[in-house]
Coordinates of C-alpha atoms in Angstrom, one line a residue:
Chain A
X765 CA -4.5 -20.9 -8.4
X766 CA -2.0 -20.8 -11.3
X767 CA 0.8 -20.0 -9.3
X768 CA 2.8 -22.0 -6.7
X769 CA 3.5 -20.2 -4.2
X770 CA 6.7 -22.7 -3.5
X771 CA 8.4 -21.0 -6.1
X772 CA 8.9 -16.8 -5.0
X773 CA 8.6 -18.1 -1.1
X774 CA 11.8 -20.2 -2.4
X775 CA 13.3 -17.2 -4.3
X776 CA 12.7 -14.7 -1.8
X777 CA 14.4 -16.4 1.3
X778 CA 18.0 -17.7 -1.2
X779 CA 18.0 -13.7 -1.9
X780 CA 17.2 -12.8 2.4
X781 CA 19.6 -15.6 2.7
X782 CA 22.4 -14.1 0.6
X783 CA 22.2 -11.0 1.7
X784 CA 22.8 -11.8 5.2
X785 CA 25.2 -14.5 4.5
X786 CA 26.7 -12.1 2.4
X787 CA 26.5 -9.3 5.3
X788 CA 27.9 -11.4 7.7
X789 CA 31.1 -12.4 6.1
X790 CA 31.5 -9.2 5.7
X791 CA 31.1 -8.0 9.2
X792 CA 32.7 -11.1 10.8
X793 CA 35.9 -9.5 12.4
X794 CA 33.6 -7.0 13.6
X795 CA 33.2 -7.8 17.5
X796 CA 31.7 -4.3 18.5
X797 CA 27.8 -5.1 16.3
X798 CA 28.1 -8.3 17.6
X799 CA 27.7 -7.8 21.3
X800 CA 23.4 -6.8 21.1
X801 CA 23.4 -10.7 20.0
X802 CA 26.0 -12.2 22.6
X803 CA 28.9 -12.1 20.4
X804 CA 27.0 -14.5 17.9
X805 CA 27.2 -13.2 14.5
X806 CA 23.3 -14.2 13.9
X807 CA 23.4 -12.6 10.7
X808 CA 25.8 -15.5 9.4
X809 CA 24.0 -17.9 10.6
X810 CA 20.4 -17.5 10.4
X811 CA 21.3 -16.1 6.3
X812 CA 22.3 -20.0 6.1
X813 CA 19.2 -21.2 7.9
X814 CA 17.4 -18.7 5.1
X815 CA 19.3 -20.0 2.7
X816 CA 18.6 -23.9 3.2
X817 CA 15.0 -23.0 3.6
X818 CA 15.3 -20.9 0.3
X819 CA 16.3 -24.5 -1.0
X820 CA 13.8 -26.9 0.3
X821 CA 10.7 -24.4 -1.3
X822 CA 12.9 -23.9 -4.6
X823 CA 13.6 -28.1 -4.6
X824 CA 10.1 -29.7 -4.0
X825 CA 8.6 -26.4 -6.6
X826 CA 11.0 -28.2 -9.2
X827 CA 10.1 -31.3 -8.2
X828 CA 6.2 -30.7 -9.0
X829 CA 6.7 -29.4 -12.6
X830 CA 9.0 -32.5 -13.5
Chain B
X142 CA 13.4 6.7 26.6
X143 CA 14.9 5.8 22.8
X144 CA 13.2 3.0 21.2
X145 CA 14.0 4.6 17.8
X146 CA 15.6 2.1 15.2
X147 CA 18.4 3.0 13.0
X148 CA 18.2 1.1 10.0
X149 CA 20.8 1.0 7.6
X150 CA 20.9 -0.2 4.2
X151 CA 21.2 -4.2 5.0
X152 CA 17.6 -3.2 7.0
X153 CA 16.3 -1.3 3.7
X154 CA 17.2 -3.8 1.2
X155 CA 15.1 -6.9 2.9
X156 CA 12.1 -4.3 3.7
X157 CA 12.1 -3.2 0.0
X158 CA 12.5 -7.1 -1.4
X159 CA 9.9 -7.8 0.5
X160 CA 7.6 -5.5 -0.2
X161 CA 8.4 -6.4 -4.5
X162 CA 7.4 -10.0 -3.5
X163 CA 4.0 -9.2 -2.0
X164 CA 2.8 -7.4 -4.7
X165 CA 4.1 -9.5 -7.2
X166 CA 2.6 -12.0 -6.3
X167 CA -0.7 -9.9 -6.5
X168 CA 0.3 -9.1 -10.3
X169 CA 0.9 -12.0 -10.8
X170 CA -2.0 -13.5 -9.5
X171 CA -4.3 -10.9 -11.5
X172 CA -4.5 -12.3 -15.1
X173 CA -6.7 -15.7 -13.1
X174 CA -9.1 -13.0 -11.8
X175 CA -12.0 -13.9 -13.7
X176 CA -14.8 -14.2 -12.2
X177 CA -16.6 -13.6 -9.2
X178 CA -15.8 -17.5 -8.0
X179 CA -11.7 -16.6 -8.2
X180 CA -11.7 -13.2 -6.8
X181 CA -13.3 -14.5 -3.7
X182 CA -13.0 -17.5 -2.6
X183 CA -9.9 -18.4 -4.2
X184 CA -11.9 -20.5 -6.5
X185 CA -11.3 -22.9 -3.9
X186 CA -8.2 -24.6 -5.4
X187 CA -6.1 -24.7 -3.1
X188 CA -4.1 -27.4 -1.2
X189 CA -4.2 -28.3 2.1
X190 CA -0.6 -27.4 3.4
X191 CA -1.1 -23.4 2.2
X192 CA -5.1 -23.1 3.7
X193 CA -3.9 -24.4 7.0
X194 CA -0.5 -22.5 7.1
X195 CA -2.9 -19.2 6.4
X196 CA -5.3 -20.4 8.6
X197 CA -3.0 -19.5 11.7
X198 CA -1.2 -16.7 10.0
X199 CA -4.5 -13.9 9.5
X200 CA -5.1 -14.6 13.4
X201 CA -1.1 -13.9 14.0
X202 CA -1.7 -10.5 13.3
X203 CA -0.5 -7.2 14.9
X204 CA -2.3 -8.0 18.2
X205 CA -1.3 -11.0 18.6
X206 CA 2.3 -10.7 18.5
X207 CA 2.6 -7.9 20.4
X208 CA -0.3 -7.7 22.9
X209 CA 0.8 -11.2 23.3
X210 CA 4.1 -10.7 24.0
X211 CA 3.3 -8.4 26.4
X212 CA 0.6 -10.9 28.0
X213 CA 4.0 -13.0 28.6
X214 CA 5.5 -10.7 30.7
X215 CA 2.0 -9.6 31.9
X216 CA 1.0 -13.2 33.3
X217 CA 3.5 -15.8 32.0
X218 CA 3.1 -19.4 30.7
X219 CA -0.8 -18.9 31.3
X220 CA -0.8 -16.6 28.7
X221 CA -0.2 -20.3 26.1
X222 CA -4.1 -20.7 27.7
X223 CA -4.3 -18.9 24.5
X224 CA -2.9 -21.4 22.1
X225 CA -3.6 -24.4 23.6
X226 CA -6.2 -24.4 25.1
X227 CA -8.0 -21.5 23.3
X228 CA -7.7 -23.1 19.8
X229 CA -6.2 -26.8 19.3
X230 CA -9.6 -28.4 20.9
X231 CA -12.1 -26.1 18.9
X232 CA -9.7 -26.6 15.9
X233 CA -9.9 -30.2 15.7
X234 CA -14.1 -29.7 16.3
X235 CA -14.0 -27.4 13.5
X236 CA -11.6 -30.4 10.9
X237 CA -13.3 -32.9 12.8
X238 CA -17.8 -32.5 12.9
X239 CA -18.3 -28.5 11.2
X240 CA -15.7 -28.6 8.0
X241 CA -18.0 -30.7 6.6
X242 CA -21.2 -29.6 6.6
X243 CA -19.7 -26.0 5.8
X244 CA -17.2 -27.2 2.9
X245 CA -20.0 -29.4 1.7
X246 CA -23.7 -27.0 1.7
X247 CA -21.3 -25.3 -1.2
X248 CA -22.0 -22.3 0.6
X249 CA -19.2 -19.1 -0.1
X250 CA -19.0 -17.6 3.7
X251 CA -20.6 -18.2 7.5
X252 CA -23.8 -15.9 6.9
X253 CA -25.1 -17.7 3.8
X254 CA -24.5 -20.8 5.9
X255 CA -27.2 -19.7 8.5
X256 CA -29.0 -18.6 5.0
X257 CA -28.9 -21.9 3.9
X258 CA -30.2 -23.8 7.6
X259 CA -32.6 -21.4 9.3
X260 CA -33.1 -18.2 7.0
X261 CA -32.7 -14.9 5.5
X262 CA -32.9 -12.6 8.4
X263 CA -30.3 -14.6 10.4
X264 CA -27.7 -14.0 7.5
X265 CA -28.7 -10.5 7.0
X266 CA -28.0 -9.4 10.7
X267 CA -24.7 -12.3 11.1
X268 CA -23.4 -10.6 8.1
X269 CA -24.1 -7.2 9.2
X270 CA -22.2 -7.5 12.5
X271 CA -19.3 -9.5 11.2
X272 CA -18.5 -6.8 8.4
X273 CA -18.8 -3.9 11.3
X274 CA -16.5 -6.3 13.3
X275 CA -14.7 -6.8 10.9
X276 CA -13.9 -3.5 9.5
X277 CA -13.0 -2.1 13.8
X278 CA -11.1 -5.4 13.4
X279 CA -9.0 -3.9 10.2
X280 CA -8.9 0.2 11.5
X281 CA -7.0 -1.3 15.1
X282 CA -4.0 -3.7 13.4
X283 CA -3.2 -0.7 11.1
X284 CA -3.8 1.5 14.0
X285 CA -0.9 -0.2 15.4
X286 CA 1.2 -0.3 12.6
X287 CA 1.2 3.4 12.5
X288 CA 2.1 4.2 15.6
X289 CA 4.9 2.1 15.6
X290 CA 6.1 2.8 12.1
X291 CA 5.7 6.7 13.8
X292 CA 7.7 6.0 16.8
X293 CA 10.6 3.3 16.4
X294 CA 11.4 4.2 12.4
X295 CA 10.1 7.9 12.7
X296 CA 7.5 7.5 9.6
X297 CA 4.6 10.1 9.9
X298 CA 1.7 8.5 11.5
X299 CA -0.8 9.3 9.0
X300 CA 1.6 8.6 6.0
X301 CA 2.0 5.6 7.6
X302 CA -1.4 4.2 7.7
X303 CA -2.0 5.1 4.0
X304 CA 1.0 3.8 2.3
X305 CA 0.5 0.5 5.0
X306 CA -3.8 0.4 3.4
X307 CA -2.2 1.2 -0.3
X308 CA 0.0 -1.8 -0.3
X309 CA -2.6 -4.4 1.3
X310 CA -5.0 -2.5 -1.3
X311 CA -3.0 -3.1 -4.2
X312 CA -2.5 -6.7 -3.3
X313 CA -5.9 -7.9 -2.0
X314 CA -7.2 -5.9 -5.5
X315 CA -4.7 -7.4 -8.2
X316 CA -5.3 -11.2 -6.8
X317 CA -8.0 -11.3 -4.4
X318 CA -8.6 -13.9 -1.7
X319 CA -6.2 -15.7 -3.4
X320 CA -3.3 -13.2 -2.6
X321 CA -4.1 -13.1 1.1
X322 CA -3.6 -16.8 1.5
X323 CA -0.4 -17.0 0.0
X324 CA 1.0 -13.8 1.7
X325 CA -0.2 -15.2 4.6
X326 CA 1.8 -18.1 4.5
X327 CA 4.9 -16.1 3.2
X328 CA 4.2 -13.8 6.1
X329 CA 3.6 -16.7 8.5
X330 CA 7.5 -18.1 7.3
X331 CA 8.9 -14.3 8.3
X332 CA 7.8 -14.0 11.4
X333 CA 8.9 -17.5 12.4
X334 CA 12.2 -16.9 10.4
X335 CA 12.7 -13.7 11.6
X336 CA 11.5 -13.6 15.6
X337 CA 12.9 -17.3 16.2
X338 CA 16.7 -16.0 17.1
X339 CA 14.7 -14.0 19.5
X340 CA 14.2 -17.0 21.8
X341 CA 17.1 -17.8 21.0
X342 CA 19.4 -15.5 22.1
X343 CA 16.6 -14.4 25.3
X344 CA 17.1 -17.5 27.0
X345 CA 21.1 -17.7 26.3
X346 CA 21.4 -14.6 28.1
X347 CA 20.1 -15.7 30.8
X348 CA 21.5 -18.6 30.8
X349 CA 18.5 -21.4 29.0
X350 CA 15.0 -22.2 31.1
X351 CA 16.1 -23.1 34.4
X352 CA 18.1 -19.6 34.1
X353 CA 14.8 -18.1 33.4
X354 CA 13.3 -19.0 36.6
X355 CA 15.5 -18.1 38.4
X356 CA 15.8 -15.2 37.3
X357 CA 11.9 -15.0 37.6
X358 CA 11.8 -16.0 41.6
X359 CA 12.4 -13.0 43.4
X360 CA 10.5 -10.7 41.3
X361 CA 7.4 -13.3 41.1
X362 CA 7.3 -13.3 44.8
X363 CA 7.3 -10.3 45.2
X364 CA 4.4 -9.7 43.3
X365 CA 2.7 -12.1 45.9
X366 CA 2.7 -15.6 43.6
X367 CA 4.5 -18.4 44.4
X368 CA 8.2 -18.4 42.7
X369 CA 7.3 -20.4 39.4
X370 CA 2.9 -18.7 38.6
X371 CA 5.3 -17.5 35.6
X372 CA 6.7 -20.7 34.4
X373 CA 3.8 -22.7 34.8
X374 CA 0.5 -22.8 32.9
X375 CA -1.9 -25.0 35.0
X376 CA -0.2 -25.7 38.9
X377 CA -1.8 -22.5 40.2
X378 CA -5.7 -21.8 38.5
X379 CA -7.7 -23.6 41.6
X380 CA -7.7 -19.9 43.0
X381 CA -8.2 -16.8 40.3
X382 CA -6.3 -15.2 43.2
X383 CA -2.8 -17.4 43.6
X384 CA -2.5 -16.3 39.4
X385 CA -2.4 -13.1 37.7
X386 CA -5.0 -13.8 35.1
X387 CA -7.9 -13.7 37.8
X388 CA -9.4 -17.1 36.7
X389 CA -9.6 -19.9 37.8
X390 CA -8.7 -23.3 35.8
X391 CA -13.0 -23.7 35.3
X392 CA -13.1 -20.0 34.3
X393 CA -10.3 -21.0 31.7
X394 CA -11.6 -24.0 30.8
X395 CA -15.2 -22.7 29.7
X396 CA -14.9 -19.2 29.0
X397 CA -11.8 -19.7 27.0
X398 CA -11.4 -23.3 26.0
X399 CA -15.0 -23.5 25.0
X400 CA -17.0 -20.1 24.7
X401 CA -14.1 -18.2 23.4
X402 CA -12.1 -20.6 21.0
X403 CA -15.1 -22.3 19.6
X404 CA -16.5 -18.8 19.2
X405 CA -13.6 -18.0 17.3
X406 CA -12.2 -20.5 15.6
X407 CA -15.8 -22.4 14.7
X408 CA -17.7 -19.6 13.7
X409 CA -16.0 -16.4 12.6
X410 CA -15.6 -16.1 8.9
X411 CA -12.3 -15.1 8.3
X412 CA -10.5 -18.1 9.5
X413 CA -13.4 -20.3 7.9
X414 CA -12.6 -18.4 4.5
X415 CA -9.5 -20.0 4.7
X416 CA -10.8 -23.5 5.5
X417 CA -13.3 -23.0 2.9
X418 CA -10.6 -22.2 -0.4
X419 CA -9.1 -25.6 -0.4
X420 CA -9.2 -27.8 -3.5
X421 CA -11.5 -30.8 -1.5
X422 CA -13.3 -31.9 1.2
X423 CA -10.9 -33.8 2.7
X424 CA -8.4 -30.5 2.0
X425 CA -10.8 -28.6 3.5
X426 CA -11.1 -30.7 7.0
X427 CA -6.9 -31.0 7.3
X428 CA -6.9 -27.3 6.7
X429 CA -6.8 -26.5 11.2
X430 CA -5.4 -29.1 12.0
X431 CA -3.1 -28.4 9.4
X432 CA -2.5 -25.6 10.9
X433 CA -3.1 -26.9 14.4
X434 CA 1.0 -27.8 14.8
X435 CA 2.9 -24.6 14.2
X436 CA 0.3 -22.7 16.6
X437 CA 0.9 -25.1 19.0
X438 CA 4.3 -24.0 19.3
X439 CA 4.2 -20.2 17.9
X440 CA 4.6 -19.1 22.0
X441 CA 7.6 -20.5 22.1
X442 CA 8.5 -17.9 19.9
X443 CA 6.2 -15.0 21.4
X444 CA 5.7 -15.9 25.3
X445 CA 8.9 -16.8 26.1
X446 CA 10.5 -13.7 25.4
X447 CA 8.0 -11.2 26.6
X448 CA 8.6 -13.6 30.1
X449 CA 12.3 -13.3 29.5
X450 CA 11.3 -9.4 29.0
X451 CA 10.2 -9.5 33.2
X452 CA 13.5 -10.6 34.2
X453 CA 15.8 -8.7 31.8
X454 CA 13.8 -5.4 33.5
X455 CA 14.6 -6.7 36.8
X456 CA 18.7 -6.6 35.9
X457 CA 19.7 -3.4 35.3
X458 CA 23.4 -4.9 33.7
X459 CA 21.5 -5.4 30.9
X460 CA 20.2 -2.0 30.0
X461 CA 16.9 -3.8 29.0
X462 CA 14.2 -1.0 30.4
X463 CA 10.3 -0.6 28.7
X464 CA 8.6 3.3 27.9
X465 CA 6.1 4.1 30.1
X466 CA 2.7 5.3 30.0
X467 CA 0.9 7.9 31.0
X468 CA -0.1 5.9 33.9
X469 CA 3.5 6.2 34.3
X470 CA 3.7 2.3 34.4
X471 CA 5.4 0.0 32.0
X472 CA 4.4 -0.1 28.1
X473 CA 3.9 -4.0 27.6
X474 CA 2.4 -3.8 24.2
X475 CA 6.5 -2.3 23.3
X476 CA 7.7 -5.9 24.9
X477 CA 9.0 -7.3 21.7
X478 CA 10.4 -4.0 20.3
X479 CA 12.6 -3.1 22.9
X480 CA 13.6 -7.4 22.7
X481 CA 14.5 -6.1 19.3
X482 CA 16.5 -3.1 19.8
X483 CA 17.7 -5.1 23.0
X484 CA 19.4 -8.4 20.8
X485 CA 19.3 -8.0 17.4
X486 CA 22.1 -5.8 15.4
X487 CA 22.0 -4.7 11.9
X488 CA 20.9 -6.6 9.3
X489 CA 18.9 -9.0 11.6
X490 CA 16.7 -6.3 12.5
X491 CA 15.8 -5.9 9.0
X492 CA 14.1 -9.0 9.4
X493 CA 12.6 -8.3 12.5
X494 CA 11.2 -5.4 11.6
X495 CA 10.4 -7.1 8.1
X496 CA 8.6 -10.1 10.1
X497 CA 6.4 -7.4 12.8
X498 CA 5.1 -5.9 9.3
X499 CA 4.2 -8.4 8.2
X500 CA 2.1 -9.5 10.8
X501 CA 0.0 -6.5 11.0
X502 CA -0.3 -7.1 7.3
X503 CA -1.0 -9.9 6.8
X504 CA -3.7 -9.2 10.5
X505 CA -5.7 -6.5 8.2
X506 CA -5.4 -8.4 4.3
X507 CA -7.5 -11.1 5.8
X508 CA -9.6 -9.1 7.8
X509 CA -10.8 -7.1 4.3
X510 CA -10.5 -10.4 2.1
X511 CA -13.2 -11.9 4.7
X512 CA -15.6 -8.0 4.2
X513 CA -15.1 -8.5 0.4
X514 CA -16.5 -12.1 0.3
X515 CA -19.7 -11.0 3.1
X516 CA -20.1 -7.2 1.4
X517 CA -20.1 -8.8 -2.1
X518 CA -22.5 -12.4 -1.5
X519 CA -24.5 -11.5 1.7
X520 CA -25.0 -7.6 1.6
X521 CA -24.8 -7.1 -1.8
X522 CA -26.3 -10.0 -3.7
X523 CA -28.7 -10.5 -1.0
X524 CA -30.5 -7.1 -0.6
X525 CA -29.9 -4.8 -3.1
X526 CA -29.4 -6.9 -6.6
X527 CA -30.3 -10.8 -6.7
X528 CA -28.6 -12.4 -9.3
X529 CA -32.2 -13.6 -10.6
X530 CA -35.6 -11.2 -10.3
X531 CA -35.1 -7.8 -12.9
X532 CA -32.1 -6.2 -11.3
X533 CA -30.8 -9.1 -12.4
X534 CA -27.3 -9.1 -12.7
X535 CA -23.9 -11.3 -14.4
X536 CA -20.8 -12.6 -12.3
X537 CA -19.4 -10.3 -14.0
X538 CA -21.2 -7.6 -12.2
X539 CA -20.2 -9.3 -8.7
X540 CA -16.5 -9.4 -9.5
X541 CA -16.6 -5.2 -10.1
X542 CA -18.7 -5.3 -6.6
X543 CA -16.2 -7.5 -4.6
X544 CA -13.6 -5.4 -6.0
X545 CA -15.1 -2.0 -5.4
X546 CA -15.6 -3.3 -1.7
X547 CA -12.0 -4.5 -1.4
X548 CA -11.8 -0.3 -1.9
X549 CA -14.6 0.3 0.7
X550 CA -13.3 -1.8 3.2
X551 CA -9.6 -0.5 3.0
X552 CA -11.3 3.1 2.9
X553 CA -13.9 2.5 6.4
X554 CA -10.2 1.0 7.9
X555 CA -8.6 4.0 7.4
X556 CA -11.9 5.9 8.9
X557 CA -11.6 3.0 11.6
X558 CA -8.4 3.3 12.3
X559 CA -8.8 6.5 13.7
X560 CA -11.6 5.5 15.3
X561 CA -8.9 2.7 17.9
X562 CA -7.0 5.6 18.4
X563 CA -9.4 7.2 21.1
X564 CA -9.2 3.6 22.8
X565 CA -6.8 2.7 25.8
X566 CA -5.6 -1.2 25.1
X567 CA -6.3 -2.3 22.0
X568 CA -6.8 -5.9 22.8
X569 CA -8.8 -6.2 25.3
X570 CA -11.2 -3.6 23.2
X571 CA -11.1 -6.7 20.7
X572 CA -12.1 -9.0 22.7
X573 CA -15.0 -7.4 24.0
X574 CA -15.9 -7.0 20.1
X575 CA -15.1 -10.4 19.7
X576 CA -17.0 -11.8 22.6
X577 CA -20.2 -10.1 22.1
X578 CA -20.6 -11.1 18.6
X579 CA -18.9 -14.8 18.7
X580 CA -19.7 -17.0 21.1
X581 CA -23.7 -15.9 20.2
X582 CA -22.8 -17.5 16.5
X583 CA -21.4 -20.7 17.8
X584 CA -24.4 -21.7 19.8
X585 CA -26.5 -20.8 17.2
X586 CA -24.4 -22.5 14.6
X587 CA -23.6 -25.6 16.6
X588 CA -27.2 -26.5 17.5
X589 CA -28.3 -25.1 14.0
X590 CA -25.8 -28.6 12.6
X591 CA -26.5 -31.0 15.3
X592 CA -30.2 -30.6 16.4
X593 CA -32.9 -30.2 13.0
X594 CA -35.7 -29.2 15.3
X595 CA -33.9 -25.6 15.9
X596 CA -35.7 -23.6 13.8
X597 CA -34.6 -19.6 12.4
X598 CA -36.9 -17.6 13.8
X599 CA -35.5 -18.9 17.1
X600 CA -31.6 -19.0 15.8
X601 CA -32.1 -14.8 15.1
X602 CA -33.5 -14.0 18.6
X603 CA -30.7 -15.9 20.2
X604 CA -28.2 -14.2 17.7
X605 CA -29.9 -11.3 18.9
X606 CA -30.7 -12.0 22.4
X607 CA -26.9 -13.5 23.5
X608 CA -25.7 -9.8 21.9
X609 CA -27.4 -7.9 23.4
X610 CA -26.9 -9.8 26.6
X611 CA -23.3 -9.5 26.7
X612 CA -23.9 -5.4 25.8
X613 CA -25.6 -6.0 29.1
X614 CA -23.0 -7.2 31.2
X615 CA -20.3 -5.1 30.0
X616 CA -22.6 -2.6 30.9
X617 CA -23.0 -3.2 34.2
X618 CA -19.6 -5.0 35.2
X619 CA -15.9 -3.7 35.3
X620 CA -12.6 -4.6 35.5
X621 CA -11.2 -3.3 39.3
X622 CA -9.5 -0.1 39.2
X623 CA -11.3 0.9 35.0
X624 CA -11.3 4.8 34.1
X625 CA -12.8 4.9 31.4
X626 CA -16.4 3.4 30.2
X627 CA -15.0 1.2 27.3
X628 CA -13.7 -0.9 30.0
X629 CA -16.8 -2.1 30.7
X630 CA -19.5 0.2 33.7
X631 CA -21.7 2.5 31.7
X632 CA -24.7 1.2 32.6
X633 CA -23.5 1.6 36.7
X634 CA -21.3 -0.7 38.1
X635 CA -23.7 -4.2 40.0
X636 CA -19.9 -6.4 39.6
X637 CA -16.7 -5.9 40.5
X638 CA -13.9 -8.3 38.4
X639 CA -10.5 -9.0 39.2
X640 CA -8.6 -8.3 36.1
X641 CA -10.3 -7.3 32.8
X642 CA -9.8 -10.9 31.5
X643 CA -12.1 -12.2 34.0
X644 CA -14.8 -10.1 32.9
X645 CA -14.1 -9.9 28.9
X646 CA -14.3 -14.3 29.4
X647 CA -17.6 -14.2 31.6
X648 CA -19.1 -11.1 29.1
X649 CA -18.6 -14.9 26.2
X650 CA -20.7 -17.1 28.4
X651 CA -23.3 -15.3 29.2
X652 CA -23.9 -14.6 25.8
X653 CA -23.2 -18.4 24.9
X654 CA -25.8 -19.9 27.2
X655 CA -28.1 -16.9 27.0
X656 CA -28.3 -17.5 23.1
X657 CA -28.3 -21.2 22.9
X658 CA -31.1 -21.2 25.4
X659 CA -33.3 -19.2 23.4
X660 CA -32.5 -20.9 21.0
X661 CA -33.7 -24.1 22.2
X662 CA -36.3 -22.4 24.4
X663 CA -38.5 -20.9 20.6
X664 CA -37.8 -24.1 18.8
X665 CA -39.4 -25.7 20.8
X666 CA -43.0 -22.6 20.5
X667 CA -42.5 -22.2 16.6
X668 CA -43.0 -24.4 13.0
X669 CA -39.6 -25.3 11.2
X670 CA -40.1 -24.1 8.4
X671 CA -37.5 -26.3 6.6
X672 CA -38.4 -30.0 5.2
X673 CA -36.3 -32.5 6.0
X674 CA -34.8 -32.5 2.4
X675 CA -33.9 -29.2 2.6
X676 CA -31.9 -30.2 5.6
X677 CA -29.9 -32.8 4.0
X678 CA -25.6 -32.2 4.5
X679 CA -26.5 -28.5 6.6
X680 CA -28.0 -31.3 9.9
X681 CA -25.3 -34.5 11.4
X682 CA -28.2 -36.6 11.8
X683 CA -29.7 -36.3 8.6
X684 CA -26.9 -36.1 6.5
X685 CA -25.6 -39.2 5.1
X686 CA -22.6 -40.9 6.9
X687 CA -19.5 -40.5 4.8
X688 CA -16.5 -43.0 5.2
X689 CA -13.4 -42.0 6.1
X690 CA -11.8 -40.5 2.1
X691 CA -9.9 -43.2 0.8
X692 CA -6.2 -41.8 1.3
X693 CA -3.0 -42.0 3.3
X694 CA -3.0 -42.6 6.5
X695 CA -1.6 -38.9 7.4
X696 CA -4.1 -37.0 5.3
X697 CA -7.1 -39.2 8.0
X698 CA -8.8 -36.1 9.6
X699 CA -8.9 -38.8 12.7
X700 CA -5.4 -39.6 12.3
X701 CA -4.1 -35.9 13.0
X702 CA -6.6 -34.8 15.0
X703 CA -5.1 -37.7 17.5
X704 CA -1.5 -36.2 17.2
X705 CA -2.7 -32.9 17.2
X706 CA -3.8 -33.9 20.6
X707 CA -1.1 -36.1 22.1
X708 CA 1.3 -32.9 21.0
X709 CA -1.1 -30.5 23.4
X710 CA -1.4 -33.0 26.0
X711 CA 2.6 -33.5 26.0
X712 CA 2.5 -29.7 25.3
X713 CA 0.7 -29.4 29.1
X714 CA 1.8 -31.6 31.1
X715 CA 5.9 -30.8 30.3
X716 CA 4.4 -26.7 31.0
X717 CA 2.0 -28.3 34.1

């Protein structure tokens, strides 16, 4: 099928990554919010993980085209 | 008990983006859906990593994620038997021995393979049973989703049922099987990344694996088991009474590791269809093997948090509890929901909810896309309007029928969802149906592929008798303390099993062996109507041996199979 699935996956995870990373920064000093997650700013961390994953997917979907 | 989630705008944003992409993938694929082959078989054009991830993602549906997390709390690491011994050997067998015949025969579905190898009536029986089973399964998925969104997000039950059905319908109607498969890949990654923080946070909270073992010891001892029963897999399976599954090692090995898993992974069209959509025979054979690798690690994502939940329930200072059911017992189906509520702050919570919704939709879409294929090729094209004859139709017509079947499948699922609402434990109910239909099917297909003497009459009788004996067994036995007839014993209770799990294992074992025995006996007493020439490519001994495909070493099925087997052995030793 003519669609390379790596492209939509890459875009979606990059978007998710940006949203959660930014949200993680905005709420960086909100200690109360993160008591749930044992004081870890999980939004920032998982946001970065998703940015990296999305980036890898985009990278490979580009390589194939060239 | 308050298990209501308060989502903020970030959570909603993530959910919204996810739905846009799901529908967008369907929309993009719409222009490629020019014939029935593209719509129902994805044009046999997908790479192995895509079909491999879809292969396990289809099975990572609603019941799986919620049910298995609950089972983690109920049975501990013993639950991993469903992922390791109860899946991997079957997946390896499918890849190495069965896939060459499924893919090589050019059959478009498992029922069609039965028609090619045996006869029309065998196909008809299987196609009809399969169609009913997939609709029920998808209905149960939808029911679980609607219950979840009602209690957790406060959406109206009926509205969320219809809304989820419409979304699944939209993307499978537009993009067919490719759309379902591509979305399963997307859903797989969302589920993995969305649930990853759960296992990290719950284990951190309890002081790591050793902390978990320490917390569990007194709880498990109080239940009457050895202190490390919940953190081991095989250690306490010498005696059925010393482990919470209530099954001995040979029951697990034969029931789960052979009959149930081979019946499910090797012959369920829902699963096999993913591999059939691969771009080449090599890719089709590698599909289950590529899927097997992440499959073995999924227990860490969904079972370990469940085990942690059991420990948390007994630590009042953590403030963790499960809602109670009607019998005043903790409702284990809510384990994962309560864990998300416990650990996920706004933002991450949106991701977690998206992961759960994704898993529901992947289960549903998989069923619908398998249903429409079987309906179009095996029921409509065979009995209602064949390709040849005076009612001859062209491919455009079957594409239209496939699309109509998609709509019908979704509507029938909604009806099935309301029926599912009448039953208690949905997971066990599904297991009961699976074991009755799949176990005899495996015996028949296995004999068909590896014994050229097996005949059509024998296969048909084998399928039927296997199913009837399974039904009979279910009617005559009941798990201890069963209160509804759905659990068995509707003909009068002759034997009582300690737990429901043991009952369903033995139902499957009986179905499989009755079916195999019947097929062998009747094969000897009936004439083989197929000539040896017709059976080339369908039976092992009559098909010319192929040399291992000329490819790089890491693409060779045998090498991949050895790697998968090695990881399985290592995991079993580590968590013995």
